[in-house]
Every structure is written in structure tokens, then in C-alpha cells.
XYZ file of N, CA and C in Angstrom:
816
model
N -2.353 21.757 11.451
C -1.881 20.426 11.113
C -1.358 19.734 12.362
N -1.289 18.416 12.301
C -0.710 17.651 13.397
C 0.807 17.758 13.336
N 1.432 17.863 14.512
C 2.891 17.877 14.560
C 3.414 16.504 14.145
N 4.392 16.496 13.253
C 4.959 15.235 12.805
C 5.853 14.683 13.904
N 5.589 13.473 14.319
C 6.334 12.869 15.416
C 7.685 12.371 14.931
N 8.543 12.050 15.903
C 9.854 11.519 15.573
C 9.779 10.235 14.783
N 8.792 9.388 15.095
C 8.664 8.117 14.388
C 8.356 8.332 12.914
N 7.420 9.219 12.613
C 7.087 9.489 11.215
C 8.281 10.108 10.493
N 9.021 10.965 11.179
C 10.209 11.553 10.548
C 11.246 10.479 10.210
N 11.419 9.517 11.109
C 12.335 8.403 10.848
C 11.886 7.632 9.615
N 10.598 7.354 9.532
C 10.058 6.595 8.408
C 10.183 7.362 7.102
N 9.867 8.666 7.158
C 9.938 9.471 5.934
C 11.374 9.617 5.449
N 12.310 9.821 6.376
C 13.710 9.937 5.968
C 14.198 8.661 5.293
N 13.844 7.522 5.873
C 14.247 6.246 5.280
C 13.624 6.064 3.905
N 12.339 6.427 3.775
C 11.652 6.289 2.487
C 12.258 7.219 1.444
N 12.581 8.441 1.832
C 13.150 9.389 0.875
C 14.542 8.949 0.425
N 15.320 8.415 1.330
C 16.666 7.967 0.949
C 16.575 6.814 -0.046
N 15.719 5.839 0.257
C 15.539 4.735 -0.682
C 14.892 5.224 -1.971
N 13.974 6.179 -1.850
C 13.277 6.704 -3.024
C 14.192 7.464 -3.963
N 15.185 8.158 -3.414
C 16.139 8.872 -4.269
C 16.883 7.896 -5.174
N 17.268 6.754 -4.619
C 17.962 5.757 -5.430
C 17.013 5.136 -6.454
N 15.781 4.862 -6.047
C 14.808 4.314 -6.998
C 14.567 5.287 -8.148
N 14.513 6.566 -7.830
C 14.279 7.573 -8.867
C 15.435 7.581 -9.873
N 16.652 7.465 -9.373
C 17.805 7.396 -10.279
C 17.766 6.120 -11.115
N 17.447 4.998 -10.464
C 17.366 3.728 -11.197
C 16.268 3.769 -12.250
N 15.157 4.408 -11.920
C 14.048 4.508 -12.865
C 14.478 5.239 -14.131
N 15.354 6.211 -13.969
C 15.843 6.943 -15.120
C 16.704 6.114 -16.056
N 17.203 4.975 -15.561
C 18.036 4.102 -16.389
C 17.224 3.062 -17.151
N 15.967 2.871 -16.782
C 15.175 1.792 -17.357
C 15.068 1.907 -18.879
N 14.840 3.096 -19.382
C 14.618 3.263 -20.822
C 15.831 2.834 -21.638
N 17.024 2.866 -21.045
C 18.227 2.472 -21.768
C 18.417 0.961 -21.802
N 17.602 0.236 -21.011
C 17.770 -1.214 -20.903
C 16.713 -1.997 -21.664
N 15.765 -1.306 -22.302
C 14.638 -2.002 -22.899
C 15.033 -2.863 -24.101
N 16.213 -2.642 -24.672
C 16.629 -3.428 -25.833
C 17.001 -4.852 -25.452
N 17.226 -5.102 -24.171
C 17.609 -6.433 -23.713
C 16.433 -7.113 -23.050
N 16.282 -8.412 -23.279
C 15.163 -9.130 -22.660
C 15.390 -9.303 -21.166
N 16.580 -9.720 -20.780
C 16.847 -9.978 -19.374
C 17.225 -8.701 -18.627
N 17.864 -7.774 -19.331
C 18.412 -6.596 -18.672
C 17.462 -5.848 -17.772
N 16.301 -5.420 -18.262
C 15.406 -4.628 -17.407
C 14.923 -5.377 -16.179
N 14.489 -6.632 -16.333
C 13.956 -7.387 -15.200
C 15.023 -7.607 -14.140
N 16.228 -7.931 -14.560
C 17.324 -8.141 -13.625
C 17.678 -6.836 -12.923
N 17.675 -5.750 -13.668
C 17.978 -4.435 -13.110
C 16.948 -4.036 -12.061
N 15.673 -4.258 -12.366
C 14.604 -3.888 -11.430
C 14.672 -4.740 -10.173
N 14.981 -6.030 -10.325
C 15.128 -6.900 -9.157
C 16.226 -6.381 -8.233
N 17.322 -5.954 -8.818
C 18.415 -5.411 -8.013
C 18.025 -4.076 -7.394
N 17.291 -3.249 -8.131
C 16.828 -1.963 -7.590
C 15.912 -2.194 -6.392
N 15.023 -3.178 -6.503
C 14.109 -3.548 -5.424
C 14.905 -3.954 -4.181
N 15.897 -4.806 -4.368
C 16.683 -5.292 -3.231
C 17.545 -4.189 -2.623
N 18.077 -3.297 -3.469
C 18.848 -2.170 -2.935
C 17.971 -1.252 -2.092
N 16.758 -1.004 -2.561
C 15.830 -0.161 -1.795
C 15.486 -0.814 -0.465
N 15.237 -2.121 -0.493
C 14.904 -2.824 0.747
C 16.070 -2.767 1.729
N 17.290 -2.951 1.227
C 18.458 -2.908 2.107
C 18.641 -1.526 2.712
N 18.408 -0.496 1.913
C 18.516 0.874 2.405
C 17.509 1.129 3.529
N 16.280 0.692 3.315
C 15.244 0.860 4.337
C 15.579 0.071 5.595
N 16.025 -1.155 5.409
C 16.381 -2.004 6.545
C 17.492 -1.359 7.376
N 18.548 -0.916 6.712
C 19.677 -0.332 7.434
C 19.258 0.909 8.212
N 18.493 1.797 7.577
C 18.099 3.042 8.237
C 17.159 2.791 9.409
N 16.187 1.908 9.216
C 15.201 1.670 10.270
C 15.784 0.837 11.409
N 16.682 -0.082 11.093
C 17.349 -0.849 12.147
C 18.195 0.067 13.025
N 18.870 1.010 12.398
C 19.674 1.952 13.169
C 18.794 2.826 14.062
N 17.627 3.215 13.561
C 16.741 4.090 14.330
C 16.036 3.359 15.470
N 15.671 2.098 15.240
C 14.952 1.299 16.246
C 15.582 -0.098 16.295
N 16.709 -0.246 17.013
C 17.492 -1.485 16.936
C 16.761 -2.750 17.371
N 15.798 -2.657 18.258
C 15.157 -3.863 18.768
C 13.926 -4.320 17.997
N 13.529 -3.560 16.997
C 12.286 -3.875 16.289
C 12.507 -4.955 15.240
N 11.431 -5.692 14.947
C 11.477 -6.711 13.918
C 11.109 -6.148 12.553
N 11.137 -7.034 11.543
C 10.833 -6.646 10.172
C 10.003 -7.722 9.494
N 9.085 -7.298 8.644
C 8.445 -8.167 7.666
C 8.688 -7.510 6.319
N 9.550 -8.152 5.513
C 10.050 -7.571 4.278
C 9.627 -8.397 3.080
N 9.358 -7.729 1.970
C 8.933 -8.441 0.772
C 10.008 -9.414 0.300
N 11.253 -8.993 0.264
C 12.320 -9.831 -0.272
C 12.927 -10.743 0.786
N 13.255 -10.194 1.952
C 13.991 -10.950 2.967
C 13.089 -11.728 3.921
N 11.779 -11.489 3.875
C 10.867 -12.217 4.746
C 10.832 -11.629 6.151
N 10.565 -12.466 7.139
C 10.422 -12.008 8.521
C 11.751 -12.075 9.250
N 12.083 -10.984 9.918
C 13.260 -10.916 10.777
C 12.757 -10.540 12.159
N 12.897 -11.428 13.108
C 12.317 -11.216 14.427
C 13.111 -10.189 15.219
N 12.365 -9.378 15.962
C 12.976 -8.407 16.841
C 12.955 -8.897 18.280
N 13.191 -7.991 19.196
C 13.165 -8.340 20.605
C 11.729 -8.585 21.070
N 11.577 -9.396 22.096
C 10.253 -9.721 22.623
C 9.497 -8.446 23.003
N 8.237 -8.378 22.558
C 7.379 -7.264 22.912
C 7.533 -6.039 22.045
N 8.507 -6.051 21.130
C 8.743 -4.879 20.288
C 7.887 -4.937 19.017
N 7.570 -3.776 18.438
C 6.829 -3.753 17.169
C 7.686 -4.281 16.025
N 7.089 -4.299 14.835
C 7.851 -4.645 13.642
C 7.527 -3.662 12.517
N 8.496 -3.524 11.633
C 8.303 -2.773 10.394
C 7.756 -3.709 9.323
N 6.725 -3.270 8.612
C 6.164 -4.032 7.482
C 6.441 -3.206 6.234
N 7.278 -3.744 5.336
C 7.876 -2.916 4.288
C 7.719 -3.525 2.906
N 7.249 -2.699 1.971
C 7.343 -3.004 0.543
C 8.262 -1.947 -0.061
N 9.470 -2.332 -0.491
C 10.420 -1.336 -0.978
C 10.110 -0.805 -2.371
N 9.298 -1.555 -3.120
C 8.946 -1.111 -4.478
C 7.606 -1.732 -4.860
N 6.538 -1.047 -4.506
C 5.203 -1.494 -4.893
C 4.876 -0.882 -6.252
N 4.599 -1.743 -7.217
C 4.427 -1.291 -8.589
C 5.622 -1.683 -9.434
N 6.166 -2.870 -9.162
C 7.373 -3.327 -9.851
C 7.186 -3.382 -11.362
N 6.024 -3.873 -11.811
C 5.792 -3.964 -13.255
C 5.745 -2.579 -13.892
N 5.157 -1.613 -13.196
C 5.177 -0.243 -13.709
C 6.614 0.255 -13.848
N 7.388 0.039 -12.814
C 8.794 0.449 -12.818
C 9.533 -0.189 -13.997
N 9.316 -1.485 -14.181
C 9.978 -2.233 -15.248
C 9.655 -1.678 -16.628
N 8.432 -1.207 -16.808
C 7.991 -0.728 -18.119
C 8.108 0.791 -18.268
N 8.761 1.429 -17.316
C 8.968 2.864 -17.430
C 7.742 3.690 -17.130
N 6.800 3.136 -16.376
C 5.574 3.856 -16.009
C 5.799 4.499 -14.635
N 5.698 5.809 -14.510
C 6.070 6.507 -13.271
C 4.999 6.441 -12.189
N 4.642 5.233 -11.803
C 3.619 5.054 -10.777
C 4.025 3.870 -9.894
N 4.749 4.171 -8.825
C 5.213 3.143 -7.891
C 5.503 3.833 -6.566
N 5.673 3.046 -5.506
C 5.794 3.638 -4.183
C 6.585 2.746 -3.241
N 7.027 3.364 -2.163
C 7.602 2.672 -1.011
C 6.558 2.703 0.100
N 6.302 1.552 0.707
C 5.292 1.459 1.764
C 5.938 0.949 3.053
N 5.759 1.694 4.142
C 6.304 1.325 5.451
C 5.195 1.442 6.488
N 5.019 0.400 7.294
C 4.045 0.434 8.382
C 4.687 -0.070 9.665
N 4.164 0.380 10.781
C 4.563 -0.121 12.094
C 3.413 -0.935 12.647
N 3.669 -2.188 12.967
C 2.643 -3.068 13.513
C 3.034 -3.496 14.921
N 2.077 -3.365 15.840
C 2.305 -3.706 17.244
C 1.912 -5.156 17.519
N 2.495 -5.719 18.542
C 2.082 -7.045 18.996
C 0.744 -6.953 19.734
N -0.044 -8.006 19.646
C -1.271 -8.067 20.438
C -0.918 -8.089 21.919
N -1.777 -7.499 22.721
C -1.500 -7.397 24.150
C -1.388 -8.761 24.821
N -2.126 -9.749 24.290
C -2.072 -11.083 24.892
C -0.916 -11.923 24.353
N -0.113 -11.336 23.473
C 1.047 -12.030 22.945
C 0.750 -13.089 21.907
N -0.480 -13.098 21.387
C -0.890 -14.172 20.480
C -0.530 -13.916 19.018
N 0.089 -12.796 18.729
C 0.431 -12.502 17.337
C 0.518 -11.007 17.115
N 0.295 -10.604 15.860
C 0.436 -9.200 15.498
C -0.924 -8.515 15.425
N -0.964 -7.299 15.941
C -2.224 -6.577 16.048
C -2.267 -5.305 15.236
N -2.545 -4.193 15.897
C -2.828 -2.934 15.212
C -1.608 -2.366 14.488
N -1.887 -1.726 13.363
C -0.910 -0.876 12.693
C -1.073 0.527 13.271
N 0.029 1.099 13.741
C -0.057 2.371 14.455
C 0.604 3.533 13.734
N 1.384 3.250 12.691
C 2.004 4.327 11.918
C 2.224 3.838 10.491
N 2.144 4.766 9.536
C 2.250 4.387 8.129
C 2.833 5.533 7.319
N 3.689 5.176 6.377
C 4.190 6.126 5.373
C 4.152 5.438 4.016
N 3.557 6.101 3.036
C 3.623 5.667 1.639
C 4.236 6.814 0.859
N 5.393 6.546 0.260
C 6.132 7.597 -0.437
C 6.187 7.284 -1.923
N 5.760 8.251 -2.745
C 5.796 8.112 -4.192
C 6.977 8.937 -4.714
N 8.084 8.280 -5.090
C 9.305 9.023 -5.426
C 9.164 9.976 -6.606
N 8.434 9.588 -7.644
C 8.378 10.409 -8.846
C 7.642 11.726 -8.599
N 6.561 11.678 -7.833
C 5.803 12.898 -7.530
C 6.238 13.543 -6.217
N 7.139 12.876 -5.484
C 7.638 13.366 -4.200
C 6.496 13.615 -3.214
N 5.546 12.686 -3.180
C 4.410 12.786 -2.255
C 4.608 11.814 -1.094
N 4.441 12.326 0.111
C 4.516 11.506 1.311
C 3.146 11.451 1.974
N 2.492 10.314 1.879
C 1.240 10.064 2.588
C 1.603 9.421 3.927
N 1.046 9.937 5.021
C 1.395 9.351 6.310
C 0.205 9.385 7.263
N 0.252 8.508 8.236
C -0.820 8.439 9.227
C -0.278 7.844 10.517
N -0.878 8.257 11.612
C -0.666 7.601 12.899
C -2.024 7.321 13.518
N -2.117 6.225 14.195
C -3.393 5.829 14.786
C -3.900 6.914 15.725
N -5.153 7.310 15.526
C -5.910 8.327 16.273
C -5.467 9.761 15.949
N -4.471 9.943 15.053
C -3.975 11.298 14.763
C -4.265 11.731 13.330
N -5.010 10.915 12.593
C -5.406 11.307 11.262
C -4.427 10.870 10.180
N -4.825 11.143 8.946
C -4.013 10.838 7.772
C -3.673 12.142 7.068
N -2.476 12.181 6.472
C -1.955 13.436 5.954
C -1.199 13.222 4.654
N -1.191 14.234 3.797
C -0.291 14.319 2.655
C 0.583 15.528 2.912
N 1.850 15.272 3.245
C 2.736 16.316 3.757
C 2.069 16.956 4.980
N 1.689 18.230 4.924
C 1.062 18.870 6.086
C -0.427 19.136 5.877
N -1.018 18.499 4.860
C -2.445 18.674 4.595
C -3.249 17.461 5.026
N -4.317 17.706 5.745
C -5.149 16.623 6.268
C -5.867 15.908 5.121
N -5.918 14.597 5.180
C -6.611 13.799 4.182
C -7.984 13.377 4.688
N -8.945 13.378 3.770
C -10.290 12.876 4.051
C -10.736 12.027 2.869
N -11.373 10.909 3.167
C -11.966 10.136 2.083
C -13.041 10.970 1.406
N -13.385 10.610 0.187
C -14.368 11.395 -0.560
C -15.725 11.358 0.131
N -16.551 12.322 -0.204
C -17.888 12.392 0.393
C -18.965 11.848 -0.542
N -18.560 11.310 -1.676
C -19.551 10.778 -2.620
C -20.293 9.606 -1.986
N -21.601 9.611 -2.152
C -22.421 8.581 -1.535
C -23.121 7.687 -2.557
N -23.040 8.040 -3.850
C -23.749 7.287 -4.881
C -22.751 6.492 -5.725
N -23.057 5.231 -5.933
C -22.170 4.389 -6.730
C -22.004 4.935 -8.145
N -23.064 5.500 -8.720
C -22.963 5.958 -10.108
C -22.109 7.217 -10.261
N -21.619 7.768 -9.146
C -20.691 8.893 -9.189
C -19.282 8.476 -8.772
N -19.102 7.212 -8.417
C -17.869 6.758 -7.776
C -16.849 6.241 -8.785
N -15.586 6.610 -8.558
C -14.457 6.072 -9.313
C -13.757 5.057 -8.415
N -13.718 3.816 -8.858
C -13.240 2.704 -8.036
C -11.939 2.154 -8.616
N -10.984 1.846 -7.744
C -9.722 1.235 -8.158
C -9.747 -0.258 -7.856
N -8.954 -1.006 -8.601
C -8.848 -2.440 -8.379
C -7.492 -2.936 -8.842
N -7.193 -4.166 -8.531
C -6.043 -4.873 -9.077
C -6.536 -6.139 -9.738
N -6.015 -6.430 -10.912
C -6.494 -7.578 -11.689
C -5.566 -8.773 -11.520
N -6.122 -9.992 -11.521
C -5.280 -11.187 -11.482
C -4.338 -11.236 -12.693
N -3.161 -11.837 -12.479
C -2.182 -11.937 -13.557
C -1.246 -13.114 -13.298
N -0.839 -13.791 -14.333
C 0.170 -14.847 -14.298
C 0.048 -15.760 -13.084
N -1.132 -16.292 -12.885
C -1.330 -17.233 -11.792
C -1.573 -16.607 -10.441
N -1.568 -15.291 -10.349
C -1.842 -14.598 -9.090
C -3.295 -14.139 -9.086
N -4.023 -14.511 -8.041
C -5.403 -14.067 -7.916
C -6.381 -15.044 -8.545
N -7.632 -14.797 -8.251
C -8.731 -15.663 -8.694
C -9.492 -14.920 -9.791
N -9.236 -15.286 -11.044
C -9.821 -14.562 -12.168
C -11.335 -14.716 -12.195
N -11.845 -15.889 -11.812
C -13.298 -16.094 -11.808
C -13.969 -15.194 -10.770
N -13.370 -15.111 -9.574
C -13.921 -14.249 -8.526
C -13.875 -12.788 -8.949
N -12.713 -12.359 -9.481
C -12.575 -10.966 -9.901
C -13.588 -10.624 -10.995
N -13.786 -11.528 -11.927
C -14.714 -11.280 -13.027
C -16.142 -11.121 -12.523
N -16.516 -11.926 -11.534
C -17.866 -11.820 -10.967
C -18.055 -10.469 -10.271
N -17.035 -10.033 -9.530
C -17.139 -8.734 -8.859
C -17.190 -7.601 -9.883
N -16.308 -7.670 -10.870
C -16.285 -6.636 -11.902
C -17.607 -6.592 -12.658
N -18.149 -7.759 -12.983
C -19.404 -7.824 -13.711
C -20.566 -7.223 -12.946
N -20.514 -7.334 -11.616
C -21.585 -6.771 -10.789
C -21.357 -5.290 -10.484
N -20.107 -4.911 -10.216
C -19.825 -3.544 -9.777
C -19.644 -2.579 -10.952
N -19.048 -3.071 -12.040
C -18.746 -2.205 -13.178
C -19.931 -1.414 -13.695
N -21.079 -2.056 -13.926
C -22.228 -1.306 -14.450
C -22.824 -0.294 -13.470
N -22.425 -0.386 -12.191
C -23.013 0.473 -11.163
C -22.219 1.749 -10.907
N -20.955 1.808 -11.363
C -20.085 2.905 -10.958
C -19.699 3.785 -12.147
N -19.111 4.950 -11.845
C -18.731 5.897 -12.887
C -17.485 5.457 -13.642
N -16.655 4.620 -13.022
C -15.458 4.146 -13.686
C -14.651 3.243 -12.788
N -13.835 2.385 -13.393
C -12.933 1.496 -12.670
C -11.528 1.682 -13.237
N -10.541 1.793 -12.349
C -9.166 2.018 -12.753
C -8.270 0.923 -12.187
N -7.254 0.542 -12.988
C -6.258 -0.426 -12.552
C -4.890 0.206 -12.785
N -4.272 0.730 -11.721
C -3.016 1.472 -11.866
C -1.787 0.666 -11.461
N -1.948 -0.460 -10.777
C -0.838 -1.370 -10.585
C 0.012 -1.179 -9.346
N -0.477 -0.464 -8.339
C 0.249 -0.310 -7.077
C -0.780 -0.179 -5.957
N -1.015 -1.261 -5.235
C -2.092 -1.284 -4.236
C -1.880 -0.254 -3.133
N -0.634 -0.042 -2.729
C -0.389 0.935 -1.664
C -0.859 2.320 -2.090
N -0.579 2.701 -3.335
C -1.029 4.005 -3.829
C -2.530 4.043 -4.049
N -3.128 2.926 -4.475
C -4.583 2.884 -4.587
C -5.225 3.231 -3.253
N -4.729 2.632 -2.171
C -5.293 2.889 -0.848
C -4.985 4.309 -0.385
N -3.767 4.787 -0.654
C -3.442 6.176 -0.307
C -4.353 7.148 -1.045
N -4.670 6.826 -2.287
C -5.537 7.701 -3.086
C -6.993 7.613 -2.627
N -7.420 6.477 -2.081
C -8.736 6.424 -1.439
C -8.744 7.352 -0.229
N -7.676 7.295 0.570
C -7.576 8.181 1.736
C -7.603 9.647 1.326
N -7.010 9.953 0.173
C -6.946 11.340 -0.300
C -8.194 11.771 -1.047
N -9.162 10.854 -1.259
C -10.379 11.194 -1.976
C -10.229 11.194 -3.484
N -9.074 10.757 -4.006
C -8.886 10.692 -5.460
C -9.664 9.514 -6.033
N -9.596 8.387 -5.355
C -10.486 7.264 -5.636
C -11.559 7.233 -4.565
N -12.728 6.730 -4.939
C -13.823 6.620 -3.970
C -13.858 5.259 -3.288
N -13.242 4.264 -3.899
C -13.231 2.931 -3.323
C -12.168 2.074 -3.975
N -11.956 0.896 -3.417
C -10.926 -0.016 -3.897
C -11.285 -1.433 -3.500
N -11.024 -2.369 -4.419
C -11.095 -3.784 -4.044
C -9.975 -4.550 -4.731
N -9.460 -5.550 -4.032
C -8.470 -6.458 -4.611
C -8.310 -7.640 -3.661
N -7.831 -8.746 -4.200
C -7.545 -9.917 -3.381
C -6.173 -10.457 -3.729
N -5.708 -11.415 -2.912
C -4.440 -12.110 -3.134
C -3.246 -11.160 -3.084
N -3.284 -10.220 -2.158
C -2.143 -9.344 -1.912
C -1.333 -9.896 -0.736
N -0.339 -9.146 -0.318
C 0.496 -9.503 0.827
C 0.412 -8.398 1.876
N 0.729 -8.702 3.152
C 0.614 -7.672 4.190
C 1.413 -6.413 3.894
N 2.599 -6.560 3.271
C 3.407 -5.371 2.983
C 2.786 -4.494 1.902
N 1.863 -5.068 1.103
C 1.162 -4.268 0.092
C 0.140 -3.327 0.719
N -0.440 -3.730 1.843
C -1.647 -3.065 2.337
C -1.564 -2.510 3.754
N -0.558 -2.908 4.535
C -0.542 -2.533 5.957
C -0.605 -1.022 6.147
N 0.227 -0.286 5.412
C 0.220 1.170 5.542
C -1.065 1.763 4.982
N -1.514 1.265 3.841
C -2.703 1.804 3.193
C -3.969 1.624 4.008
N -4.091 0.480 4.689
C -5.281 0.260 5.531
C -5.386 1.327 6.611
N -4.256 1.644 7.261
C -4.290 2.668 8.300
C -4.609 4.039 7.703
N -4.029 4.362 6.562
C -4.305 5.643 5.926
C -5.798 5.829 5.659
N -6.441 4.807 5.075
C -7.873 4.917 4.774
C -8.677 5.119 6.048
N -8.380 4.330 7.067
C -9.147 4.434 8.316
C -8.945 5.781 8.980
N -7.716 6.268 9.008
C -7.447 7.558 9.651
C -7.982 8.726 8.832
N -8.280 8.472 7.553
C -8.925 9.508 6.727
C -10.441 9.424 6.804
N -10.963 8.567 7.675
C -12.404 8.468 7.880
C -13.081 7.374 7.090
N -12.313 6.494 6.454
C -12.891 5.428 5.651
C -12.943 4.096 6.372
N -13.371 3.078 5.622
C -13.522 1.734 6.163
C -12.756 0.754 5.285
N -12.150 -0.245 5.923
C -11.468 -1.324 5.212
C -11.899 -2.642 5.844
N -12.405 -3.550 5.000
C -12.823 -4.868 5.473
C -12.447 -5.913 4.428
N -12.796 -7.170 4.723
C -12.748 -8.188 3.687
C -14.081 -8.187 2.943
N -14.270 -9.134 2.040
C -15.490 -9.139 1.219
C -16.728 -9.512 2.019
N -16.541 -10.047 3.217
C -17.682 -10.396 4.076
C -17.977 -9.304 5.095
N -17.229 -8.218 5.031
C -17.480 -7.100 5.935
C -16.770 -7.186 7.260
N -15.845 -8.146 7.402
C -15.110 -8.295 8.650
C -13.878 -7.400 8.646
N -13.586 -6.820 9.809
C -12.479 -5.868 9.909
C -11.325 -6.460 10.709
N -10.123 -6.355 10.160
C -8.886 -6.753 10.817
C -7.886 -5.601 10.684
N -6.823 -5.590 11.495
C -5.849 -4.500 11.365
C -5.252 -4.387 9.972
N -4.953 -5.533 9.350
C -4.393 -5.547 8.000
C -5.200 -6.511 7.147
N -5.688 -6.031 6.016
C -6.364 -6.885 5.042
C -5.480 -7.010 3.819
N -5.255 -8.239 3.387
C -4.462 -8.436 2.178
C -5.046 -9.531 1.301
N -5.588 -10.587 1.889
C -6.207 -11.636 1.080
C -7.462 -11.129 0.380
N -8.197 -10.268 1.053
C -9.352 -9.581 0.473
C -9.376 -8.164 1.038
N -9.441 -7.179 0.164
C -9.460 -5.773 0.598
C -10.634 -5.074 -0.062
N -11.466 -4.449 0.762
C -12.577 -3.639 0.276
C -12.549 -2.335 1.074
N -12.293 -1.221 0.384
C -12.095 0.052 1.069
C -12.939 1.143 0.439
N -13.386 2.081 1.272
C -14.149 3.221 0.788
C -14.649 4.062 1.940
N -15.398 5.119 1.619
C -16.016 5.890 2.693
C -17.212 5.113 3.262
N -17.819 5.663 4.283
C -18.867 4.943 5.011
C -19.995 4.492 4.092
N -20.588 5.451 3.374
C -21.735 5.127 2.537
C -21.386 4.231 1.370
N -20.296 4.527 0.677
C -19.925 3.729 -0.489
C -19.428 2.353 -0.094
N -18.730 2.247 1.025
C -18.243 0.931 1.445
C -19.401 -0.032 1.643
N -20.448 0.426 2.306
C -21.591 -0.452 2.551
C -22.277 -0.841 1.245
N -22.352 0.076 0.298
C -22.959 -0.240 -0.999
C -22.076 -1.205 -1.794
N -20.776 -0.952 -1.806
C -19.855 -1.863 -2.488
C -19.883 -3.248 -1.869
N -19.924 -3.287 -0.545
C -19.959 -4.580 0.146
C -21.193 -5.382 -0.253
N -22.317 -4.717 -0.348
C -23.548 -5.397 -0.742
C -23.440 -5.969 -2.143
N -22.896 -5.172 -3.082
C -22.737 -5.645 -4.456
C -21.771 -6.815 -4.533
N -20.635 -6.696 -3.839
C -19.614 -7.747 -3.874
C -20.142 -9.020 -3.230
N -20.796 -8.889 -2.078
C -21.325 -10.073 -1.396
C -22.347 -10.794 -2.255
N -23.217 -10.038 -2.906
C -24.206 -10.663 -3.791
C -23.541 -11.340 -4.989
N -22.493 -10.738 -5.514
C -21.801 -11.302 -6.667
C -21.121 -12.618 -6.343
N -20.721 -12.800 -5.091
C -19.954 -13.987 -4.713
C -20.803 -15.072 -4.076
N -22.108 -14.865 -4.028
C -22.983 -15.894 -3.455
C -23.070 -17.101 -4.379
């Protein structure tokens, strides 16, 4: 196995500390379901507490680095320093409804060498508190689940592939676009799953549990860590036109080499 670096240890410790509190809060959800406002308000506070915990721990570990946070937005760091890209609770609706499928996502993003903006993601941790699974990756050093190396699946045929997606909801996403993709891809694959946490969908593609993934209208904190995990596990991540960027969130298409190209062809044809 690859030796876990100090940076990954810092990220994992911060994720586990925030995850311990989320796990305790999750245990309280079932007692709040009798109230209409109670659960949603409780989850919002749990989300913010997790974000604050992550912010405090990571700021202490790397004082000059910036942050891109789901709740607090962008906090600039010192010139030339990387930033943390953080989703403290991906899968909020699952958490709210007592479904044990949610995660903390942390990525490190470097500045472009020419200073024109943000470039490569170089480290990633996705921590699932309920199952106590830590998915992690560093650029050029592979993707891992704890101390086991991750590889994307080797399936090459669409009719054997299990594909994950995220569906539009309450004004988020383009339902017409999603329907066209689903209508074209659904009949070609072995199954489609919607589990409600994009970071875990991408981590599971890296682990070979899912063979592919597509979704649109996400945010950088949803996907920054997952994109690196898939790539370091030997997979590909692009937009629907096949273009590759360090972080995809407006359009995400992920899979192994053979399946990605087949999925891309189906999706591109569906959107013509």
C-alpha cells in the first residue's frame, strides 16, 4: 500500500472528528420526525456544526490556506496557497429522512501556475460516517479505501453496467435534459441507481461498485474530491461533450475507459 502522507492524515482526522458528531446527530433524527420544522432545522444546524469543525481543524493544520465551503462560501487564503473544497454533509436529504447514506467530502485544490485561477485537485478524502469508510486519493499516488487500492470496474459492456445518477428536484437541474439522457441510457444498461450523495457515487465508481455516473447542476464541493478519486482509480471524468477539467460539477460523466466512451456517445447523441 501507499504510505499515508501527513496531509491525508490531517484531512482524515478532521473528517472523522466532524463525522463523529454527525453520527451522533443522525441518531437523534428519528426522535424529531413528529415535528414539521424540527428535523430540517436540526439538520441545518448539524451541517453547520460539521462545517465549523472541519474549518477549525483544517485552519489550524494549514493556517495560510483558503476555503471553498458549502455554507460559508469562499474564504481567501494567502497568495499562492491552495484551498480546501469542503462539503460537510453531502446527502442532506438522506440525513433528514433517517437514511444512512451521506458523507463528508474534502479536497485540496492548487492554484494554476499562471495565477489565472484554480487548477488541479491534488488530494481528496470522502468519509462515510455510518460505515466508517475513508476513501482517499493523492494525485499520481492512486486511490484507496483505508489501506486497500481502488480500481474502477473492468466491465466493458453497457448491458452489464450499473450506473449511478442524480435526479433533478425542486427547481434544481434540467429535468428535460435528464429525461433525454435517461431515456437513451436506461435501455442500454443493467441498472440505474439514485442514492442521493454525489461524492459517494463518485467514490463508489472509483471502488468499482458502480460502473459509471452522470449528473448535472452540482457544485464544486460535491465533486472535487470524487473527480480525483475516479481518475486515480484509473477512470475518466469529463463533461457531456467529453472535455476534461480538474473539477466537473455543472456536468459530470464518469466511468472506466471503455464504458466512459460508450456512455459519452449515448449521452451526446441524446442531447443533439
